[in-house]
Tab-separated table of N, CA and C and ligand atoms in Angstrom:
chain	number	residue	atom	x	y	z
A	1	UNK	N	205.384	208.387	111.526
A	1	UNK	CA	205.889	209.607	112.152
A	1	UNK	C	204.783	210.268	112.972
A	2	UNK	N	205.167	210.941	114.002
A	2	UNK	CA	204.205	211.689	114.800
A	2	UNK	C	204.942	212.827	115.493
A	3	UNK	N	204.169	213.802	115.943
A	3	UNK	CA	204.756	214.943	116.642
A	3	UNK	C	204.580	214.736	118.138
A	4	UNK	N	205.660	214.930	118.865
A	4	UNK	CA	205.618	214.731	120.311
A	4	UNK	C	206.224	215.945	121.002
A	5	UNK	N	205.576	216.377	122.094
A	5	UNK	CA	206.150	217.455	122.905
A	5	UNK	C	207.051	216.825	123.948
A	6	UNK	N	208.336	216.987	123.788
A	6	UNK	CA	209.308	216.365	124.684
A	6	UNK	C	209.320	217.078	126.034
A	7	UNK	N	209.295	216.277	127.108
A	7	UNK	CA	209.302	216.848	128.453
A	7	UNK	C	210.708	217.242	128.891
A	8	UNK	N	211.712	216.810	128.150
A	8	UNK	CA	213.096	217.108	128.521
A	8	UNK	C	213.592	218.387	127.852
A	9	UNK	N	213.424	218.485	126.537
A	9	UNK	CA	213.918	219.666	125.821
A	9	UNK	C	212.808	220.693	125.616
A	10	UNK	N	211.559	220.344	126.023
A	10	UNK	CA	210.417	221.253	125.958
A	10	UNK	C	210.181	221.794	124.548
A	11	UNK	N	210.336	220.904	123.569
A	11	UNK	CA	210.103	221.290	122.180
A	11	UNK	C	209.216	220.249	121.511
A	12	UNK	N	208.468	220.691	120.512
A	12	UNK	CA	207.685	219.757	119.713
A	12	UNK	C	208.602	219.183	118.647
A	13	UNK	N	208.761	217.863	118.676
A	13	UNK	CA	209.700	217.213	117.781
A	13	UNK	C	208.965	216.208	116.907
A	14	UNK	N	209.411	216.079	115.677
A	14	UNK	CA	208.879	215.071	114.769
A	14	UNK	C	209.648	213.769	115.023
A	15	UNK	N	208.917	212.727	115.413
A	15	UNK	CA	209.542	211.458	115.773
A	15	UNK	C	209.369	210.459	114.631
A	16	UNK	N	210.479	209.859	114.239
A	16	UNK	CA	210.468	208.879	113.155
A	16	UNK	C	210.430	207.457	113.732
A	17	UNK	N	209.886	206.515	112.964
A	17	UNK	CA	209.818	205.122	113.429
A	17	UNK	C	211.173	204.569	113.864
A	18	UNK	N	212.235	205.036	113.261
A	18	UNK	CA	213.568	204.536	113.608
A	18	UNK	C	213.986	204.934	115.018
A	19	UNK	N	213.290	205.917	115.600
A	19	UNK	CA	213.626	206.372	116.949
A	19	UNK	C	212.872	205.573	118.015
A	20	UNK	N	211.862	204.822	117.596
A	20	UNK	CA	211.064	204.056	118.543
A	20	UNK	C	211.859	202.852	119.031
A	21	UNK	N	211.898	202.696	120.349
A	21	UNK	CA	212.694	201.625	120.942
A	21	UNK	C	211.828	200.464	121.404
A	22	UNK	N	210.516	200.650	121.469
A	22	UNK	CA	209.643	199.556	121.867
A	22	UNK	C	208.361	200.051	122.482
A	23	UNK	N	207.571	199.089	122.976
A	23	UNK	CA	206.323	199.431	123.646
A	23	UNK	C	206.604	199.709	125.110
A	24	UNK	N	205.751	200.525	125.712
A	24	UNK	CA	205.947	200.872	127.113
A	24	UNK	C	204.607	201.193	127.747
A	25	UNK	N	204.604	201.164	129.071
A	25	UNK	CA	203.417	201.569	129.812
A	25	UNK	C	203.812	202.610	130.846
A	26	UNK	N	202.913	203.551	131.071
A	26	UNK	CA	203.157	204.596	132.059
A	26	UNK	C	201.836	204.920	132.732
A	27	UNK	N	201.814	204.790	134.056
A	27	UNK	CA	200.597	205.053	134.821
A	27	UNK	C	199.429	204.219	134.307
A	28	UNK	N	199.730	202.982	133.905
A	28	UNK	CA	198.687	202.083	133.454
A	28	UNK	C	198.235	202.310	132.034
A	29	UNK	N	198.856	203.264	131.342
A	29	UNK	CA	198.497	203.532	129.958
A	29	UNK	C	199.574	202.964	129.038
A	30	UNK	N	199.144	202.448	127.898
A	30	UNK	CA	200.103	201.878	126.973
A	30	UNK	C	200.589	202.933	125.996
A	31	UNK	N	201.813	202.762	125.540
A	31	UNK	CA	202.372	203.732	124.612
A	31	UNK	C	203.618	203.209	123.945
A	32	UNK	N	204.282	204.085	123.231
A	32	UNK	CA	205.520	203.740	122.542
A	32	UNK	C	206.679	204.465	123.201
A	33	UNK	N	207.743	203.704	123.453
A	33	UNK	CA	208.959	204.306	123.993
A	33	UNK	C	209.862	204.687	122.831
A	34	UNK	N	210.436	205.870	122.923
A	34	UNK	CA	211.338	206.311	121.849
A	34	UNK	C	212.374	207.269	122.417
A	35	UNK	N	213.397	207.524	121.627
A	35	UNK	CA	214.443	208.443	122.040
A	35	UNK	C	214.301	209.748	121.269
A	36	UNK	N	214.131	210.843	122.000
A	36	UNK	CA	213.995	212.161	121.385
A	36	UNK	C	215.309	212.567	120.726
A	37	UNK	N	215.238	213.588	119.891
A	37	UNK	CA	216.438	214.119	119.235
A	37	UNK	C	217.450	214.625	120.268
A	38	UNK	N	216.950	215.017	121.437
A	38	UNK	CA	217.837	215.527	122.474
A	38	UNK	C	218.492	214.390	123.257
A	39	UNK	N	218.061	213.142	123.000
A	39	UNK	CA	218.654	211.996	123.676
A	39	UNK	C	217.840	211.504	124.848
A	40	UNK	N	216.735	212.177	125.153
A	40	UNK	CA	215.908	211.795	126.289
A	40	UNK	C	214.965	210.655	125.921
A	41	UNK	N	214.807	209.712	126.853
A	41	UNK	CA	213.854	208.637	126.668
A	41	UNK	C	212.455	209.179	126.937
A	42	UNK	N	211.568	209.025	125.984
A	42	UNK	CA	210.212	209.544	126.115
A	42	UNK	C	209.199	208.442	125.866
A	43	UNK	N	207.982	208.671	126.322
A	43	UNK	CA	206.896	207.725	126.060
A	43	UNK	C	205.744	208.487	125.413
A	44	UNK	N	205.291	207.966	124.295
A	44	UNK	CA	204.153	208.555	123.593
A	44	UNK	C	202.934	207.699	123.926
A	45	UNK	N	202.040	208.263	124.730
A	45	UNK	CA	200.888	207.501	125.217
A	45	UNK	C	199.780	207.455	124.177
A	46	UNK	N	199.353	206.225	123.862
A	46	UNK	CA	198.315	206.042	122.857
A	46	UNK	C	196.952	206.416	123.423
A	47	UNK	N	196.704	206.061	124.674
A	47	UNK	CA	195.399	206.311	125.282
A	47	UNK	C	195.092	207.805	125.359
A	48	UNK	N	196.108	208.576	125.663
A	48	UNK	CA	195.907	210.017	125.791
A	48	UNK	C	195.486	210.625	124.453
A	49	UNK	N	196.042	210.093	123.364
A	49	UNK	CA	195.693	210.606	122.044
A	49	UNK	C	194.237	210.303	121.725
A	50	UNK	N	193.790	209.119	122.123
A	50	UNK	CA	192.405	208.724	121.887
A	50	UNK	C	191.476	209.641	122.672
A	51	UNK	N	191.827	209.904	123.927
A	51	UNK	CA	191.002	210.754	124.772
A	51	UNK	C	190.929	212.179	124.215
A	52	UNK	N	192.070	212.685	123.753
A	52	UNK	CA	192.113	214.036	123.215
A	52	UNK	C	191.236	214.149	121.970
A	53	UNK	N	191.266	213.114	121.146
A	53	UNK	CA	190.464	213.119	119.936
A	53	UNK	C	188.977	213.086	120.289
A	54	UNK	N	188.667	212.334	121.336
A	54	UNK	CA	187.275	212.213	121.770
A	54	UNK	C	186.768	213.579	122.273
A	55	UNK	N	187.601	214.276	123.029
A	55	UNK	CA	187.207	215.587	123.560
A	55	UNK	C	187.028	216.592	122.421
A	56	UNK	N	187.922	216.517	121.433
A	56	UNK	CA	187.865	217.447	120.322
A	56	UNK	C	186.600	217.239	119.483
A	57	UNK	N	186.141	215.987	119.430
A	57	UNK	CA	184.963	215.677	118.625
A	57	UNK	C	183.677	216.044	119.352
A	58	UNK	N	183.739	216.139	120.658
A	58	UNK	CA	182.533	216.394	121.450
A	58	UNK	C	182.088	217.851	121.362
B	1	ZN	ZN1	213.742	216.160	123.625
């Protein structure tokens, strides 16, 4: 599970593994494709999470 800010419904939603539809890439970054509770197809970018963690640690 992870928390994602949906760009369609503009809410932070808890995403369950059952909602994940597969792997995806966006702007050259790899991530997970999933369907939000609102029905919107979203992509959770893995690279962005790594970068954010790196900035937070610095
Ligand atoms: Zn949504």
